[in-house]
Amino acid sequence: MASAGGNSCVNVGSAPADPVGENDPTDPSICSLIRRDLGNAGISGPLLPDLGGLVNLQYLELYANSLIGPIPAILGNLTNLISLDLWENLLTGPIPTSLGTISTLRFLRLYQNNLTGSIPPSLGNLTSLQELKLEKNAFSGSIPSSLGNLKALRFLKLNENMLTGTVPLEVLSLAIVGNLTELNIARNNMDGTVRSSELRVTAIIQDELKTT
């Protein structure tokens, strides 16, 4: 275990299935790593909790691989993270509530996995977030009204899940008081429909109104 700048570093290893591999674990420069881009790199296996030790990381891009298992809650320790791209993998389980502590996060893209559970209300703490893309998973429950806190949000894509209920008014209000330009809730189990009378929303994508 090495250290630099007062922060502890972890052994991130170099096994072929290690999604942060090809590092010398004794190299102190790992502590200052700010970007890890291994998108579409043929990586398989689980996300290692050791990722949470890369405390200066700003960009974690592991999209379009074959990663399995849950998203480690310890990723909430990455308090400098700007972009978390885990889309198009085979990840399972819920979104850790700890991700809602990363106040610097602007892009959270977890779409096209096998994630389950409810959307954590803690994501409403991510007031710098510009893109929240959770489509093509198996999320259930209702859309948390706390997402209405995300005034910087431009894209909210929740389509092709198993969400129920209605779109909270707090979220719809982002079309007026925020920067929302696309809200996609199609192919869920949601009630009713929504309409836009504001030109600032360029697209609200939904299912047709359900009738009995």
PDB file of C-alpha atoms in Angstrom:
ATOM      1  CA  MET A   1       0.000   0.000   0.000  1.00  0.00           C
ATOM      2  CA  ALA A   2       1.405   3.326  -1.074  1.00  0.00           C
ATOM      3  CA  SER A   3       0.430   6.885  -0.300  1.00  0.00           C
ATOM      4  CA  ALA A   4       0.830  10.360  -1.713  1.00  0.00           C
ATOM      5  CA  GLY A   5      -0.434  13.746  -0.693  1.00  0.00           C
ATOM      6  CA  GLY A   6      -1.732  12.333   2.568  1.00  0.00           C
ATOM      7  CA  ASN A   7      -4.289  10.071   0.856  1.00  0.00           C
ATOM      8  CA  SER A   8      -4.108   6.309   1.120  1.00  0.00           C
ATOM      9  CA  CYS A   9      -3.936   4.354  -2.108  1.00  0.00           C
ATOM     10  CA  VAL A  10      -5.107   0.837  -2.654  1.00  0.00           C
ATOM     11  CA  ASN A  11      -3.819  -2.145  -4.560  1.00  0.00           C
ATOM     12  CA  VAL A  12      -5.857  -1.982  -7.723  1.00  0.00           C
ATOM     13  CA  GLY A  13      -4.102  -5.014  -9.162  1.00  0.00           C
ATOM     14  CA  SER A  14      -3.556  -5.994 -12.772  1.00  0.00           C
ATOM     15  CA  ALA A  15      -5.658  -9.122 -13.220  1.00  0.00           C
ATOM     16  CA  PRO A  16      -7.338  -9.389 -16.649  1.00  0.00           C
ATOM     17  CA  ALA A  17     -10.794  -9.103 -15.057  1.00  0.00           C
ATOM     18  CA  ASP A  18      -9.812  -6.037 -13.034  1.00  0.00           C
ATOM     19  CA  PRO A  19     -11.664  -3.032 -14.519  1.00  0.00           C
ATOM     20  CA  VAL A  20      -8.911  -0.673 -13.390  1.00  0.00           C
ATOM     21  CA  GLY A  21      -6.065  -3.024 -14.313  1.00  0.00           C
ATOM     22  CA  GLU A  22      -2.642  -2.469 -15.817  1.00  0.00           C
ATOM     23  CA  ASN A  23      -1.416  -0.356 -12.905  1.00  0.00           C
ATOM     24  CA  ASP A  24       1.570  -0.986 -10.716  1.00  0.00           C
ATOM     25  CA  PRO A  25      -0.017  -1.042  -7.249  1.00  0.00           C
ATOM     26  CA  THR A  26       3.211   0.288  -5.707  1.00  0.00           C
ATOM     27  CA  ASP A  27       3.228   3.361  -7.955  1.00  0.00           C
ATOM     28  CA  PRO A  28       2.270   6.481  -5.929  1.00  0.00           C
ATOM     29  CA  SER A  29       1.001   8.157  -9.102  1.00  0.00           C
ATOM     30  CA  ILE A  30      -2.150   6.027  -8.804  1.00  0.00           C
ATOM     31  CA  CYS A  31      -3.175   8.354  -5.978  1.00  0.00           C
ATOM     32  CA  SER A  32      -3.385  11.302  -8.382  1.00  0.00           C
ATOM     33  CA  LEU A  33      -5.208   9.427 -11.157  1.00  0.00           C
ATOM     34  CA  ILE A  34      -8.023  11.654 -12.415  1.00  0.00           C
ATOM     35  CA  ARG A  35      -9.315   9.672 -15.407  1.00  0.00           C
ATOM     36  CA  ARG A  36      -9.872   5.988 -16.060  1.00  0.00           C
ATOM     37  CA  ASP A  37     -11.236   5.302 -19.538  1.00  0.00           C
ATOM     38  CA  LEU A  38     -11.662   1.623 -20.310  1.00  0.00           C
ATOM     39  CA  GLY A  39     -14.857   1.826 -22.314  1.00  0.00           C
ATOM     40  CA  ASN A  40     -15.457  -1.002 -24.785  1.00  0.00           C
ATOM     41  CA  ALA A  41     -12.284  -2.722 -23.627  1.00  0.00           C
ATOM     42  CA  GLY A  42     -13.554  -6.297 -23.331  1.00  0.00           C
ATOM     43  CA  ILE A  43     -13.459  -6.230 -19.527  1.00  0.00           C
ATOM     44  CA  SER A  44     -15.452  -8.783 -17.531  1.00  0.00           C
ATOM     45  CA  GLY A  45     -15.973  -9.595 -13.882  1.00  0.00           C
ATOM     46  CA  PRO A  46     -17.193  -7.494 -10.948  1.00  0.00           C
ATOM     47  CA  LEU A  47     -16.408  -3.905 -10.092  1.00  0.00           C
ATOM     48  CA  LEU A  48     -13.810  -4.031  -7.337  1.00  0.00           C
ATOM     49  CA  PRO A  49     -14.357  -2.074  -4.113  1.00  0.00           C
ATOM     50  CA  ASP A  50     -10.735  -0.904  -4.485  1.00  0.00           C
ATOM     51  CA  LEU A  51     -12.030   1.636  -7.002  1.00  0.00           C
ATOM     52  CA  GLY A  52     -13.254   3.642  -4.038  1.00  0.00           C
ATOM     53  CA  GLY A  53      -9.663   4.351  -3.106  1.00  0.00           C
ATOM     54  CA  LEU A  54      -8.980   6.423  -6.216  1.00  0.00           C
ATOM     55  CA  VAL A  55     -10.045   9.524  -4.333  1.00  0.00           C
ATOM     56  CA  ASN A  56      -8.876  12.067  -6.946  1.00  0.00           C
ATOM     57  CA  LEU A  57     -10.666  10.354  -9.828  1.00  0.00           C
ATOM     58  CA  GLN A  58     -12.831  12.673 -11.929  1.00  0.00           C
ATOM     59  CA  TYR A  59     -13.839  10.404 -14.820  1.00  0.00           C
ATOM     60  CA  LEU A  60     -14.644   6.699 -14.472  1.00  0.00           C
ATOM     61  CA  GLU A  61     -15.607   5.329 -17.862  1.00  0.00           C
ATOM     62  CA  LEU A  62     -16.149   1.572 -17.971  1.00  0.00           C
ATOM     63  CA  TYR A  63     -19.024   1.496 -20.436  1.00  0.00           C
ATOM     64  CA  ALA A  64     -19.783  -1.227 -23.022  1.00  0.00           C
ATOM     65  CA  ASN A  65     -18.044  -4.104 -21.274  1.00  0.00           C
ATOM     66  CA  SER A  66     -19.261  -7.271 -19.532  1.00  0.00           C
ATOM     67  CA  LEU A  67     -19.055  -6.139 -15.927  1.00  0.00           C
ATOM     68  CA  ILE A  68     -21.256  -8.099 -13.519  1.00  0.00           C
ATOM     69  CA  GLY A  69     -22.467  -7.838  -9.942  1.00  0.00           C
ATOM     70  CA  PRO A  70     -23.450  -4.774  -7.928  1.00  0.00           C
ATOM     71  CA  ILE A  71     -22.171  -1.215  -8.039  1.00  0.00           C
ATOM     72  CA  PRO A  72     -19.969  -0.944  -4.929  1.00  0.00           C
ATOM     73  CA  ALA A  73     -21.322   1.524  -2.373  1.00  0.00           C
ATOM     74  CA  ILE A  74     -17.756   2.663  -1.719  1.00  0.00           C
ATOM     75  CA  LEU A  75     -17.826   4.540  -5.035  1.00  0.00           C
ATOM     76  CA  GLY A  76     -19.526   7.228  -2.982  1.00  0.00           C
ATOM     77  CA  ASN A  77     -16.014   8.007  -1.674  1.00  0.00           C
ATOM     78  CA  LEU A  78     -15.069   9.412  -5.090  1.00  0.00           C
ATOM     79  CA  THR A  79     -15.956  12.943  -4.054  1.00  0.00           C
ATOM     80  CA  ASN A  80     -14.198  14.553  -7.041  1.00  0.00           C
ATOM     81  CA  LEU A  81     -16.008  12.487  -9.653  1.00  0.00           C
ATOM     82  CA  ILE A  82     -17.534  14.379 -12.578  1.00  0.00           C
ATOM     83  CA  SER A  83     -18.615  11.521 -14.821  1.00  0.00           C
ATOM     84  CA  LEU A  84     -19.625   7.943 -13.970  1.00  0.00           C
ATOM     85  CA  ASP A  85     -20.215   5.887 -17.112  1.00  0.00           C
ATOM     86  CA  LEU A  86     -21.144   2.265 -16.453  1.00  0.00           C
ATOM     87  CA  TRP A  87     -23.682   1.901 -19.238  1.00  0.00           C
ATOM     88  CA  GLU A  88     -24.096  -1.210 -21.370  1.00  0.00           C
ATOM     89  CA  ASN A  89     -22.807  -3.791 -18.922  1.00  0.00           C
ATOM     90  CA  LEU A  90     -24.409  -6.638 -16.967  1.00  0.00           C
ATOM     91  CA  LEU A  91     -24.532  -4.947 -13.571  1.00  0.00           C
ATOM     92  CA  THR A  92     -27.191  -6.022 -11.072  1.00  0.00           C
ATOM     93  CA  GLY A  93     -28.662  -4.826  -7.783  1.00  0.00           C
ATOM     94  CA  PRO A  94     -29.682  -1.337  -6.702  1.00  0.00           C
ATOM     95  CA  ILE A  95     -28.067   2.056  -7.190  1.00  0.00           C
ATOM     96  CA  PRO A  96     -26.117   2.696  -3.967  1.00  0.00           C
ATOM     97  CA  THR A  97     -27.567   5.615  -2.017  1.00  0.00           C
ATOM     98  CA  SER A  98     -23.964   6.702  -1.414  1.00  0.00           C
ATOM     99  CA  LEU A  99     -23.730   7.997  -4.995  1.00  0.00           C
ATOM    100  CA  GLY A 100     -25.926  10.851  -3.822  1.00  0.00           C
ATOM    101  CA  THR A 101     -23.003  12.241  -1.813  1.00  0.00           C
ATOM    102  CA  ILE A 102     -20.859  13.016  -4.889  1.00  0.00           C
ATOM    103  CA  SER A 103     -21.724  16.694  -5.187  1.00  0.00           C
ATOM    104  CA  THR A 104     -19.356  17.206  -8.141  1.00  0.00           C
ATOM    105  CA  LEU A 105     -21.127  14.632 -10.345  1.00  0.00           C
ATOM    106  CA  ARG A 106     -22.431  16.000 -13.653  1.00  0.00           C
ATOM    107  CA  PHE A 107     -23.010  12.825 -15.670  1.00  0.00           C
ATOM    108  CA  LEU A 108     -24.488   9.608 -14.241  1.00  0.00           C
ATOM    109  CA  ARG A 109     -25.085   7.092 -17.011  1.00  0.00           C
ATOM    110  CA  LEU A 110     -26.062   3.596 -15.891  1.00  0.00           C
ATOM    111  CA  TYR A 111     -28.384   2.630 -18.712  1.00  0.00           C
ATOM    112  CA  GLN A 112     -28.735  -0.790 -20.319  1.00  0.00           C
ATOM    113  CA  ASN A 113     -27.781  -2.957 -17.343  1.00  0.00           C
ATOM    114  CA  ASN A 114     -29.850  -5.261 -15.133  1.00  0.00           C
ATOM    115  CA  LEU A 115     -30.157  -2.863 -12.199  1.00  0.00           C
ATOM    116  CA  THR A 116     -33.139  -3.254  -9.871  1.00  0.00           C
ATOM    117  CA  GLY A 117     -34.782  -1.614  -6.866  1.00  0.00           C
ATOM    118  CA  SER A 118     -36.029   1.926  -6.572  1.00  0.00           C
ATOM    119  CA  ILE A 119     -34.322   5.103  -7.723  1.00  0.00           C
ATOM    120  CA  PRO A 120     -32.723   6.426  -4.525  1.00  0.00           C
ATOM    121  CA  PRO A 121     -34.035   9.821  -3.369  1.00  0.00           C
ATOM    122  CA  SER A 122     -30.433  10.690  -2.465  1.00  0.00           C
ATOM    123  CA  LEU A 123     -29.778  11.360  -6.160  1.00  0.00           C
ATOM    124  CA  GLY A 124     -31.719  14.563  -5.591  1.00  0.00           C
ATOM    125  CA  ASN A 125     -28.641  15.877  -3.759  1.00  0.00           C
ATOM    126  CA  LEU A 126     -26.615  15.924  -6.993  1.00  0.00           C
ATOM    127  CA  THR A 127     -27.344  19.532  -7.825  1.00  0.00           C
ATOM    128  CA  SER A 128     -24.566  19.716 -10.445  1.00  0.00           C
ATOM    129  CA  LEU A 129     -26.009  16.788 -12.409  1.00  0.00           C
ATOM    130  CA  GLN A 130     -26.687  17.469 -16.096  1.00  0.00           C
ATOM    131  CA  GLU A 131     -27.478  13.963 -17.366  1.00  0.00           C
ATOM    132  CA  LEU A 132     -29.236  11.169 -15.500  1.00  0.00           C
ATOM    133  CA  LYS A 133     -29.644   8.187 -17.806  1.00  0.00           C
ATOM    134  CA  LEU A 134     -31.110   5.084 -16.173  1.00  0.00           C
ATOM    135  CA  GLU A 135     -33.080   3.640 -19.074  1.00  0.00           C
ATOM    136  CA  LYS A 136     -33.264  -0.057 -20.019  1.00  0.00           C
ATOM    137  CA  ASN A 137     -32.929  -1.502 -16.533  1.00  0.00           C
ATOM    138  CA  ALA A 138     -35.498  -3.031 -14.164  1.00  0.00           C
ATOM    139  CA  PHE A 139     -36.065  -0.190 -11.703  1.00  0.00           C
ATOM    140  CA  SER A 140     -39.381  -0.251  -9.872  1.00  0.00           C
ATOM    141  CA  GLY A 141     -41.326   2.041  -7.564  1.00  0.00           C
ATOM    142  CA  SER A 142     -42.022   5.700  -8.147  1.00  0.00           C
ATOM    143  CA  ILE A 143     -39.870   8.539  -9.433  1.00  0.00           C
ATOM    144  CA  PRO A 144     -38.571  10.368  -6.336  1.00  0.00           C
ATOM    145  CA  SER A 145     -39.766  13.947  -6.046  1.00  0.00           C
ATOM    146  CA  SER A 146     -36.269  14.892  -4.849  1.00  0.00           C
ATOM    147  CA  LEU A 147     -35.123  14.797  -8.477  1.00  0.00           C
ATOM    148  CA  GLY A 148     -36.893  18.136  -8.733  1.00  0.00           C
ATOM    149  CA  ASN A 149     -33.871  19.612  -6.945  1.00  0.00           C
ATOM    150  CA  LEU A 150     -31.715  19.020 -10.009  1.00  0.00           C
ATOM    151  CA  LYS A 151     -32.020  22.433 -11.622  1.00  0.00           C
ATOM    152  CA  ALA A 152     -28.975  21.843 -13.856  1.00  0.00           C
ATOM    153  CA  LEU A 153     -30.435  18.621 -15.307  1.00  0.00           C
ATOM    154  CA  ARG A 154     -30.843  18.602 -19.087  1.00  0.00           C
ATOM    155  CA  PHE A 155     -31.597  14.929 -19.796  1.00  0.00           C
ATOM    156  CA  LEU A 156     -33.654  12.599 -17.592  1.00  0.00           C
ATOM    157  CA  LYS A 157     -34.073   9.225 -19.249  1.00  0.00           C
ATOM    158  CA  LEU A 158     -36.003   6.601 -17.282  1.00  0.00           C
ATOM    159  CA  ASN A 159     -37.637   4.701 -20.137  1.00  0.00           C
ATOM    160  CA  GLU A 160     -37.900   0.911 -20.341  1.00  0.00           C
ATOM    161  CA  ASN A 161     -38.024   0.150 -16.638  1.00  0.00           C
ATOM    162  CA  MET A 162     -40.874  -0.951 -14.343  1.00  0.00           C
ATOM    163  CA  LEU A 163     -41.615   2.394 -12.708  1.00  0.00           C
ATOM    164  CA  THR A 164     -45.102   3.106 -11.369  1.00  0.00           C
ATOM    165  CA  GLY A 165     -47.105   6.101 -10.213  1.00  0.00           C
ATOM    166  CA  THR A 166     -46.971   9.504 -11.865  1.00  0.00           C
ATOM    167  CA  VAL A 167     -44.256  12.012 -12.669  1.00  0.00           C
ATOM    168  CA  PRO A 168     -43.878  14.277  -9.608  1.00  0.00           C
ATOM    169  CA  LEU A 169     -44.754  17.891 -10.185  1.00  0.00           C
ATOM    170  CA  GLU A 170     -41.354  18.801  -8.772  1.00  0.00           C
ATOM    171  CA  VAL A 171     -39.734  16.966 -11.681  1.00  0.00           C
ATOM    172  CA  LEU A 172     -42.067  18.459 -14.273  1.00  0.00           C
ATOM    173  CA  SER A 173     -41.265  21.905 -12.924  1.00  0.00           C
ATOM    174  CA  LEU A 174     -37.684  21.487 -14.113  1.00  0.00           C
ATOM    175  CA  ALA A 175     -39.014  22.402 -17.552  1.00  0.00           C
ATOM    176  CA  ILE A 176     -39.794  25.857 -16.202  1.00  0.00           C
ATOM    177  CA  VAL A 177     -37.344  26.594 -13.399  1.00  0.00           C
ATOM    178  CA  GLY A 178     -34.520  24.353 -14.595  1.00  0.00           C
ATOM    179  CA  ASN A 179     -32.772  23.359 -17.815  1.00  0.00           C
ATOM    180  CA  LEU A 180     -34.622  20.131 -18.640  1.00  0.00           C
ATOM    181  CA  THR A 181     -34.779  19.495 -22.385  1.00  0.00           C
ATOM    182  CA  GLU A 182     -35.696  15.790 -22.466  1.00  0.00           C
ATOM    183  CA  LEU A 183     -37.774  13.662 -20.108  1.00  0.00           C
ATOM    184  CA  ASN A 184     -38.282  10.084 -21.267  1.00  0.00           C
ATOM    185  CA  ILE A 185     -40.569   7.840 -19.213  1.00  0.00           C
ATOM    186  CA  ALA A 186     -41.863   5.579 -22.000  1.00  0.00           C
ATOM    187  CA  ARG A 187     -42.293   1.832 -21.534  1.00  0.00           C
ATOM    188  CA  ASN A 188     -42.900   1.822 -17.804  1.00  0.00           C
ATOM    189  CA  ASN A 189     -46.039   1.038 -15.792  1.00  0.00           C
ATOM    190  CA  MET A 190     -46.838   4.646 -15.005  1.00  0.00           C
ATOM    191  CA  ASP A 191     -50.308   6.137 -14.630  1.00  0.00           C
ATOM    192  CA  GLY A 192     -51.729   8.909 -16.735  1.00  0.00           C
ATOM    193  CA  THR A 193     -49.808  11.164 -19.039  1.00  0.00           C
ATOM    194  CA  VAL A 194     -48.026  14.487 -18.987  1.00  0.00           C
ATOM    195  CA  ARG A 195     -48.279  17.478 -21.253  1.00  0.00           C
ATOM    196  CA  SER A 196     -45.876  20.295 -21.972  1.00  0.00           C
ATOM    197  CA  SER A 197     -46.978  23.874 -22.456  1.00  0.00           C
ATOM    198  CA  GLU A 198     -43.476  25.244 -22.165  1.00  0.00           C
ATOM    199  CA  LEU A 199     -41.220  25.672 -25.170  1.00  0.00           C
ATOM    200  CA  ARG A 200     -38.114  25.055 -23.047  1.00  0.00           C
ATOM    201  CA  VAL A 201     -38.858  21.325 -23.043  1.00  0.00           C
ATOM    202  CA  THR A 202     -38.003  19.970 -26.454  1.00  0.00           C
ATOM    203  CA  ALA A 203     -39.207  16.423 -25.780  1.00  0.00           C
ATOM    204  CA  ILE A 204     -41.368  14.639 -23.242  1.00  0.00           C
ATOM    205  CA  ILE A 205     -41.441  11.033 -24.338  1.00  0.00           C
ATOM    206  CA  GLN A 206     -44.071   8.828 -22.762  1.00  0.00           C
ATOM    207  CA  ASP A 207     -46.570   6.053 -23.310  1.00  0.00           C
ATOM    208  CA  GLU A 208     -50.053   6.828 -24.496  1.00  0.00           C
ATOM    209  CA  LEU A 209     -52.607   7.567 -21.809  1.00  0.00           C
ATOM    210  CA  LYS A 210     -53.818   4.281 -20.340  1.00  0.00           C
ATOM    211  CA  THR A 211     -57.564   3.726 -20.362  1.00  0.00           C
ATOM    212  CA  THR A 212     -59.654   0.960 -18.865  1.00  0.00           C
TER     213      THR A 212
END
